[in-house]
Amino acid sequence: DPPPQGSLLYLDALGVAFPRALARRGTALLHWTPGCPHASAGWPLPTLYCTPAAAGALPSRAAALRVQLLFALRQRALHVLEAGLAAELRDALVALRTEWPQLAQELALGRLSPQPGLPEGVRDQLQALLSPDAARAAELRAECARGFEGIVLRLWPQLEVVVVTTAHGAERLYCDSLRRADCQGLPFYCPFYQAAGALLGINLWPVEPAPRFLLCPDWAFCEFQPCLANEEPRMVLLDELWEGREYGLVVTAQPGEYRCRTGEVLKVIGFHKQCPMVEPVRRESQTLSVRGESIPEEQFCQSLCRTLRMWPGARLIDYVCVESSLLGDSSGPCAPHYEVFMELQGLRDLSEGQRYKLDQCLQEDFPIYKSFRFKGSIGPLRLHLVKPGSFTRLREALGSPTPMPRVLHEEQLLQLIQESVIS
């Protein structure tokens, strides 16, 4: 079981920063974990949620998020929206954009429509909790007809905060997108740091824009490998960490478990009562490297966002990368290279010159990549556009709610995204 200190510290920090946040039924949960209907960082807090337990037990992620959204819409006086991942909140709000007329009808009639992935027994159980609400349905129609900028605060005017358990790495793209559009005017609070299935740290500063996590010494046994090139490759413990340095994280979460190299790299940014505060900086498994050039996930994303500013009207919805070795024979006889799959809004196609801009930005940002490109040992990057909704389906295929991999390593996931290519 997770340490009870985690839930108590989280609730205390949340309640101090947002005094109305812990009102009973004042929180909506938009999160799908099979077999765990009410989960906040792995433990149940059912009295906080307006979301019925049966919604989290649905076998389909899409069906679960839609039902959770419907029950959240019933409660106008919400103070908190909580999601396990920012991507889950984003997918729920995409469903709102596309299905609001049907959701409004369900609210007005107090009846669930038949949905794929919604078993009859569960549907009957949920149906018993619904009642007609014509006024709320009319409000939903009126607000959605006005557009979706700031829609979250317009639908739930008493909201104080959006809580997501992961807001760094791959999830930062979704958080930034939500802040700019649907969730305008709302702070985001990421309360926990988890790795290898273990709760390792907590964010005690909800109002700070960048999450920082206090590592708690008795929640798991953690070891740290210094990332400095001139540092001897030995493990250090919690009391041996230095401010400003980066460390690879190794975790033993429970007695009897083997040590797990998580692939996470943390940076120590300070200390709080002698305990180190850290921020996750990268996932080693999400580094692009076909010739040993090692382009980290976060830096690749920065180059990609810089490229987007050269494509007038383009807005990035999502992306993944693939190293050409995963393509096998389909990559042809060319040199090893990257393939990037993107969903864009505002542009229907890209010229060859526009596509080359990303490769050009990578060369400018990473001299070693430029060197390999000049010598021809790395081939030109290939960029593909995919149809809307492709990444929602990809997250469904991932199964368990984990942050989106930015570098795909599984042929099944590659095939799924390849089938969605439109340009």
Coordinates of C-alpha atoms in Angstrom, one line a residue:
D1 CA 0.0 0.0 0.0
P2 CA 1.2 3.6 -0.6
P3 CA 2.4 5.5 2.4
P4 CA -0.5 7.3 4.1
Q5 CA 1.8 10.3 4.6
G6 CA 1.5 10.9 0.9
S7 CA -2.3 11.4 0.9
L8 CA -2.2 13.5 4.1
L9 CA 0.6 15.8 2.8
Y10 CA -1.2 16.2 -0.6
L11 CA -4.6 17.0 1.0
D12 CA -3.0 19.4 3.5
A13 CA -1.1 21.3 0.7
L14 CA -4.1 21.4 -1.5
G15 CA -6.4 22.6 1.3
V16 CA -4.1 25.4 2.4
A17 CA -3.6 26.7 -1.2
F18 CA -7.2 26.2 -2.3
P19 CA -9.5 26.3 0.8
R20 CA -12.6 25.1 -1.0
A21 CA -10.9 22.3 -2.9
L22 CA -11.8 19.5 -0.5
A23 CA -15.5 20.1 -0.5
R24 CA -17.3 16.8 -0.6
R25 CA -18.2 15.9 -4.2
G26 CA -16.5 19.1 -5.3
T27 CA -13.9 17.2 -7.4
A28 CA -14.3 15.5 -10.7
L29 CA -12.0 12.6 -11.6
L30 CA -11.1 12.1 -15.3
H31 CA -8.8 9.1 -15.1
W32 CA -9.0 5.5 -16.2
T33 CA -7.2 2.7 -14.3
P34 CA -8.7 -0.7 -14.9
G35 CA -9.8 -2.3 -11.7
C36 CA -9.1 0.9 -9.6
P37 CA -12.2 3.0 -10.0
H38 CA -11.2 5.9 -7.6
A39 CA -7.5 6.5 -7.8
S40 CA -5.5 9.5 -6.8
A41 CA -1.8 8.5 -7.1
G42 CA -2.7 4.9 -6.4
W43 CA -5.0 5.1 -3.3
P44 CA -8.7 5.6 -3.0
L45 CA -10.3 8.9 -1.9
P46 CA -13.9 8.2 -3.0
T47 CA -15.6 10.8 -0.8
L48 CA -13.9 13.6 -2.8
Y49 CA -15.3 12.7 -6.1
C50 CA -18.6 13.3 -8.0
T51 CA -17.4 10.6 -10.4
P52 CA -19.2 7.3 -9.8
A53 CA -17.0 4.2 -9.1
A54 CA -18.5 2.2 -11.9
A55 CA -17.1 4.7 -14.5
G56 CA -13.5 3.8 -13.7
A57 CA -14.3 0.1 -14.0
L58 CA -15.3 0.4 -17.7
P59 CA -13.1 -1.8 -20.0
S60 CA -12.5 1.0 -22.5
R61 CA -10.5 4.2 -21.8
A62 CA -12.6 6.3 -24.2
A63 CA -15.9 5.1 -22.7
A64 CA -14.6 5.7 -19.2
L65 CA -13.5 9.2 -19.9
R66 CA -16.7 10.1 -21.6
V67 CA -18.9 8.8 -18.8
Q68 CA -16.7 10.6 -16.2
L69 CA -17.0 13.8 -18.3
L70 CA -20.8 13.5 -18.3
F71 CA -21.0 13.2 -14.5
A72 CA -18.6 16.1 -14.1
L73 CA -20.9 18.2 -16.3
R74 CA -23.8 17.5 -14.0
Q75 CA -22.0 19.3 -11.1
R76 CA -21.7 23.0 -11.9
A77 CA -20.2 23.8 -8.5
L78 CA -16.9 21.8 -9.0
H79 CA -13.8 23.2 -7.3
V80 CA -11.2 20.8 -8.7
L81 CA -10.7 18.8 -11.9
E82 CA -8.4 15.9 -11.4
A83 CA -6.8 13.7 -14.0
G84 CA -4.2 11.0 -13.7
L85 CA -2.5 12.4 -16.8
A86 CA -2.9 15.7 -18.6
A87 CA -3.5 13.7 -21.7
E88 CA -6.6 12.2 -20.2
L89 CA -8.0 15.6 -19.4
R90 CA -7.2 16.7 -22.9
D91 CA -8.9 13.6 -24.5
A92 CA -12.0 14.2 -22.3
L93 CA -12.2 17.8 -23.5
V94 CA -11.7 16.7 -27.1
A95 CA -14.8 14.5 -26.6
L96 CA -16.6 17.6 -25.2
R97 CA -15.8 19.5 -28.4
T98 CA -17.1 16.7 -30.7
E99 CA -19.9 15.3 -28.7
W100 CA -21.4 18.2 -26.7
P101 CA -24.8 18.1 -28.5
Q102 CA -25.3 14.4 -27.5
L103 CA -23.9 15.1 -24.0
A104 CA -26.4 17.9 -23.6
Q105 CA -29.2 15.7 -24.7
E106 CA -28.2 13.0 -22.1
L107 CA -28.1 15.7 -19.4
A108 CA -31.6 17.0 -20.4
L109 CA -33.2 13.5 -20.5
G110 CA -31.2 12.0 -17.7
R111 CA -30.5 9.0 -19.9
L112 CA -27.2 7.5 -21.1
S113 CA -26.9 6.8 -24.8
P114 CA -25.7 3.4 -25.9
Q115 CA -21.9 3.6 -26.3
P116 CA -19.2 1.2 -27.6
G117 CA -17.4 -0.3 -24.6
L118 CA -20.3 0.4 -22.2
P119 CA -21.6 -3.0 -21.0
E120 CA -25.4 -3.1 -20.3
G121 CA -24.9 -4.0 -16.6
V122 CA -22.6 -1.0 -16.0
R123 CA -24.8 1.2 -18.1
D124 CA -27.8 0.3 -15.9
Q125 CA -25.8 1.0 -12.7
L126 CA -24.8 4.4 -14.0
Q127 CA -28.2 5.2 -15.3
A128 CA -29.7 4.8 -11.8
L129 CA -27.5 7.8 -10.7
L130 CA -28.7 10.1 -13.4
S131 CA -31.7 12.4 -13.4
P132 CA -33.0 15.0 -16.0
D133 CA -31.4 18.5 -15.7
A134 CA -32.7 20.7 -18.5
A135 CA -31.2 23.9 -17.1
R136 CA -27.7 22.4 -17.0
A137 CA -28.1 21.0 -20.5
A138 CA -29.2 24.4 -21.8
E139 CA -26.1 26.0 -20.2
L140 CA -23.8 23.4 -21.8
R141 CA -25.3 24.1 -25.2
A142 CA -25.0 27.9 -24.8
E143 CA -21.4 27.8 -23.6
C144 CA -20.2 25.3 -26.3
A145 CA -21.9 27.3 -29.0
R146 CA -19.7 30.3 -28.0
G147 CA -16.5 28.3 -28.7
F148 CA -14.0 26.4 -26.6
E149 CA -11.5 29.0 -25.5
G150 CA -11.7 29.0 -21.7
I151 CA -14.6 26.5 -21.8
V152 CA -13.6 24.8 -18.6
L153 CA -13.9 27.9 -16.4
R154 CA -17.1 28.9 -18.2
L155 CA -18.7 25.5 -17.5
W156 CA -17.5 25.3 -14.0
P157 CA -17.1 28.9 -12.7
Q158 CA -16.2 27.9 -9.2
L159 CA -13.1 25.8 -10.3
E160 CA -9.9 26.7 -8.4
V161 CA -7.3 24.3 -9.7
V162 CA -6.6 21.5 -12.2
V163 CA -4.7 18.6 -10.5
V164 CA -2.7 16.2 -12.7
T165 CA -0.3 13.6 -11.3
T166 CA 2.2 14.1 -14.1
A167 CA 2.9 17.5 -15.6
H168 CA 6.5 17.1 -16.8
G169 CA 8.2 15.3 -19.7
A170 CA 5.8 14.1 -22.4
E171 CA 2.8 15.5 -20.4
R172 CA 4.1 19.1 -20.5
L173 CA 2.9 19.5 -24.1
Y174 CA -0.7 18.7 -23.0
C175 CA -0.5 21.0 -20.0
D176 CA 0.7 23.9 -22.1
S177 CA -2.0 23.3 -24.7
L178 CA -4.7 23.2 -22.0
R179 CA -3.5 26.3 -20.3
R180 CA -3.6 28.2 -23.6
A181 CA -7.0 27.1 -24.7
D182 CA -9.6 25.1 -22.8
C183 CA -8.2 25.7 -19.2
Q184 CA -7.4 29.4 -19.6
G185 CA -7.1 31.2 -16.2
L186 CA -6.7 28.0 -14.1
P187 CA -3.5 26.9 -12.2
F188 CA -2.2 23.4 -12.6
Y189 CA -1.0 21.4 -9.6
C190 CA 1.1 18.3 -10.0
P191 CA 1.3 16.8 -6.5
F192 CA 3.3 13.6 -6.8
Y193 CA 6.5 12.2 -8.3
Q194 CA 6.2 8.5 -9.1
A195 CA 8.6 6.1 -10.9
A196 CA 8.8 2.3 -11.3
G197 CA 5.3 2.1 -9.7
A198 CA 6.5 3.7 -6.5
L199 CA 5.5 7.0 -4.9
L200 CA 8.8 8.8 -4.3
G201 CA 8.1 12.5 -3.7
I202 CA 5.5 15.2 -3.2
N203 CA 5.1 18.8 -4.4
L204 CA 4.3 21.0 -1.3
W205 CA 4.1 24.2 -3.4
P206 CA 0.8 24.0 -5.3
V207 CA 0.8 27.6 -6.6
E208 CA 4.4 27.5 -8.1
P209 CA 4.2 27.2 -11.9
A210 CA 7.0 24.6 -12.2
P211 CA 6.5 21.5 -10.1
R212 CA 9.3 20.6 -7.7
F213 CA 9.2 17.4 -5.6
L214 CA 10.5 16.8 -2.1
L215 CA 12.0 13.3 -2.0
C216 CA 10.6 11.4 1.0
P217 CA 13.3 9.1 2.6
D218 CA 11.0 6.3 3.9
W219 CA 8.7 5.8 0.9
A220 CA 11.1 3.7 -1.2
F221 CA 14.8 2.9 -1.2
C222 CA 16.4 5.2 -3.8
E223 CA 19.9 5.2 -5.2
F224 CA 21.4 7.9 -7.5
Q225 CA 24.0 7.6 -10.3
P226 CA 25.8 10.9 -11.0
C227 CA 25.5 12.0 -14.6
L228 CA 28.8 14.0 -14.7
A229 CA 31.2 12.6 -17.3
N230 CA 34.2 12.9 -14.9
E231 CA 32.3 11.3 -11.9
E232 CA 33.1 7.8 -11.0
P233 CA 30.2 5.4 -11.8
R234 CA 29.2 4.7 -8.3
M235 CA 25.8 5.0 -6.6
V236 CA 25.1 7.6 -4.0
L237 CA 22.3 7.9 -1.4
L238 CA 19.9 10.6 -0.5
D239 CA 22.2 12.4 1.9
E240 CA 25.0 12.5 -0.7
L241 CA 23.2 14.5 -3.3
W242 CA 24.5 17.9 -4.5
E243 CA 22.4 20.9 -5.5
G244 CA 22.6 21.7 -9.2
R245 CA 23.7 18.2 -10.3
E246 CA 21.8 15.6 -12.3
Y247 CA 21.4 11.9 -11.3
G248 CA 20.0 8.7 -12.8
L249 CA 17.4 7.1 -10.5
V250 CA 17.5 3.5 -9.3
V251 CA 14.6 2.4 -7.1
T252 CA 13.8 -0.6 -4.8
A253 CA 10.2 0.0 -4.0
Q254 CA 9.3 -2.9 -1.7
P255 CA 11.3 -5.4 0.4
G256 CA 12.3 -8.4 -1.8
E257 CA 12.2 -6.5 -5.1
Y258 CA 15.2 -6.2 -7.3
R259 CA 16.8 -2.8 -7.9
C260 CA 15.1 -1.1 -10.9
R261 CA 16.9 1.4 -13.1
T262 CA 14.0 3.7 -13.9
G263 CA 15.5 5.6 -16.9
E264 CA 14.6 8.9 -15.2
V265 CA 17.1 11.6 -14.7
L266 CA 16.5 14.1 -11.9
K267 CA 18.1 17.4 -11.1
V268 CA 18.5 18.5 -7.5
I269 CA 17.3 22.1 -7.3
G270 CA 17.6 22.7 -3.5
F271 CA 16.8 21.3 -0.1
H272 CA 13.8 21.6 2.3
K273 CA 14.5 20.7 5.9
Q274 CA 17.5 18.7 4.7
C275 CA 15.5 16.7 2.2
P276 CA 16.4 17.2 -1.5
M277 CA 14.0 18.9 -3.9
V278 CA 14.2 17.6 -7.4
E279 CA 12.8 18.1 -10.9
P280 CA 12.6 15.4 -13.5
V281 CA 14.7 16.5 -16.6
R282 CA 14.5 13.6 -19.0
R283 CA 13.6 10.0 -19.7
E284 CA 16.7 8.1 -21.1
S285 CA 14.5 5.7 -23.0
Q286 CA 13.0 8.6 -25.0
T287 CA 16.4 9.8 -26.4
L288 CA 16.8 9.7 -30.2
S289 CA 20.1 8.1 -31.2
V290 CA 20.8 6.3 -34.4
R291 CA 24.6 7.0 -34.4
G292 CA 25.3 7.8 -30.8
E293 CA 24.2 11.5 -31.2
S294 CA 21.7 11.3 -28.2
I295 CA 19.1 13.9 -28.7
P296 CA 17.0 14.1 -25.5
E297 CA 13.2 14.2 -25.6
E298 CA 12.9 17.7 -24.1
Q299 CA 15.5 19.2 -26.5
F300 CA 13.9 17.6 -29.5
C301 CA 10.5 19.0 -28.5
Q302 CA 12.1 22.5 -28.2
S303 CA 13.5 22.2 -31.8
L304 CA 10.1 21.0 -33.0
C305 CA 8.3 24.0 -31.4
R306 CA 10.8 26.4 -32.9
T307 CA 10.1 24.8 -36.3
L308 CA 6.4 25.3 -35.8
R309 CA 6.9 29.0 -35.5
M310 CA 8.1 28.9 -39.1
W311 CA 4.8 27.3 -40.3
P312 CA 2.2 30.1 -40.1
G313 CA -1.1 29.0 -38.7
A314 CA 0.1 25.6 -37.5
R315 CA -0.7 24.4 -34.0
L316 CA 0.9 21.2 -32.7
I317 CA -1.6 18.7 -31.3
D318 CA 0.8 15.8 -30.7
Y319 CA 3.8 13.9 -32.1
V320 CA 5.9 10.8 -31.8
C321 CA 9.3 9.8 -33.3
V322 CA 10.7 6.6 -34.6
E323 CA 14.3 5.5 -35.3
S324 CA 14.5 4.0 -38.8
S325 CA 15.8 0.7 -37.4
L326 CA 12.2 -0.1 -36.2
L327 CA 10.9 0.3 -39.8
G328 CA 13.0 -2.7 -41.0
D329 CA 12.9 -3.1 -44.8
S330 CA 10.3 -0.4 -45.3
S331 CA 12.9 2.3 -44.5
G332 CA 14.7 1.5 -47.8
P333 CA 18.4 1.6 -48.4
C334 CA 18.9 5.1 -47.0
A335 CA 21.1 5.9 -44.0
P336 CA 19.7 5.6 -40.5
H337 CA 17.3 8.5 -39.8
Y338 CA 14.4 9.8 -37.8
E339 CA 10.7 9.6 -38.8
V340 CA 8.3 12.0 -37.1
F341 CA 4.6 11.6 -37.0
M342 CA 2.6 14.8 -36.2
E343 CA -1.0 15.9 -35.8
L344 CA -1.4 19.5 -36.7
Q345 CA -4.2 22.0 -36.5
G346 CA -4.4 24.9 -38.9
L347 CA -2.4 23.3 -41.8
R348 CA -3.6 20.5 -44.0
D349 CA -0.3 19.8 -45.7
L350 CA 3.4 20.9 -45.7
S351 CA 5.7 21.6 -48.6
E352 CA 9.0 19.8 -48.8
G353 CA 10.7 23.0 -47.8
Q354 CA 8.6 23.3 -44.7
R355 CA 9.3 19.7 -43.8
Y356 CA 13.0 20.3 -44.1
K357 CA 12.8 23.1 -41.6
L358 CA 12.7 20.6 -38.7
D359 CA 15.8 18.8 -39.9
Q360 CA 17.5 22.2 -40.3
C361 CA 16.5 23.3 -36.7
L362 CA 17.9 20.0 -35.3
Q363 CA 21.2 20.6 -37.1
E364 CA 21.3 24.1 -35.7
D365 CA 20.5 23.0 -32.2
F366 CA 22.7 19.8 -32.1
P367 CA 26.2 20.2 -33.7
I368 CA 26.8 16.5 -33.5
Y369 CA 23.7 15.7 -35.5
K370 CA 24.7 18.3 -38.1
S371 CA 28.1 16.6 -38.3
F372 CA 26.6 13.2 -39.0
R373 CA 24.1 14.7 -41.5
F374 CA 27.0 16.5 -43.3
K375 CA 29.0 13.2 -43.6
G376 CA 25.9 11.3 -44.7
S377 CA 26.0 8.8 -41.9
I378 CA 22.5 10.0 -40.8
G379 CA 19.9 10.5 -43.5
P380 CA 17.4 13.4 -43.7
L381 CA 14.5 13.4 -41.3
R382 CA 11.1 12.3 -42.7
L383 CA 8.0 14.0 -41.4
H384 CA 4.5 12.6 -41.7
L385 CA 1.1 14.2 -40.9
V386 CA -1.6 12.0 -39.4
K387 CA -5.4 12.5 -39.3
P388 CA -7.2 13.9 -36.3
G389 CA -7.7 11.6 -33.3
S390 CA -4.7 9.4 -34.2
F391 CA -3.0 10.0 -30.9
T392 CA -6.2 9.4 -28.9
R393 CA -6.3 6.0 -30.5
L394 CA -2.6 5.5 -29.8
R395 CA -3.1 6.2 -26.1
E396 CA -6.0 3.8 -26.0
A397 CA -3.7 1.1 -27.5
L398 CA -1.1 1.8 -24.8
G399 CA -3.4 0.3 -22.2
S400 CA -2.3 1.3 -18.8
P401 CA -2.3 5.1 -18.1
T402 CA 1.3 6.0 -18.6
P403 CA 2.9 9.1 -20.1
M404 CA 3.0 9.1 -23.9
P405 CA 6.2 7.6 -25.3
R406 CA 7.8 10.2 -27.6
V407 CA 10.1 7.6 -29.2
L408 CA 8.2 4.4 -30.2
H409 CA 10.0 1.1 -29.7
E410 CA 7.1 -1.3 -30.5
E411 CA 6.2 -2.4 -34.0
Q412 CA 2.5 -2.7 -33.1
L413 CA 2.3 1.0 -32.0
L414 CA 4.3 2.0 -35.1
Q415 CA 1.9 0.2 -37.4
L416 CA -1.1 1.9 -35.7
I417 CA 0.3 5.4 -36.3
Q418 CA 1.5 4.5 -39.8
E419 CA -2.1 3.6 -40.7
S420 CA -3.2 7.1 -39.8
V421 CA -0.8 9.0 -42.1
I422 CA -2.5 11.4 -44.5
S423 CA 0.5 13.2 -45.9

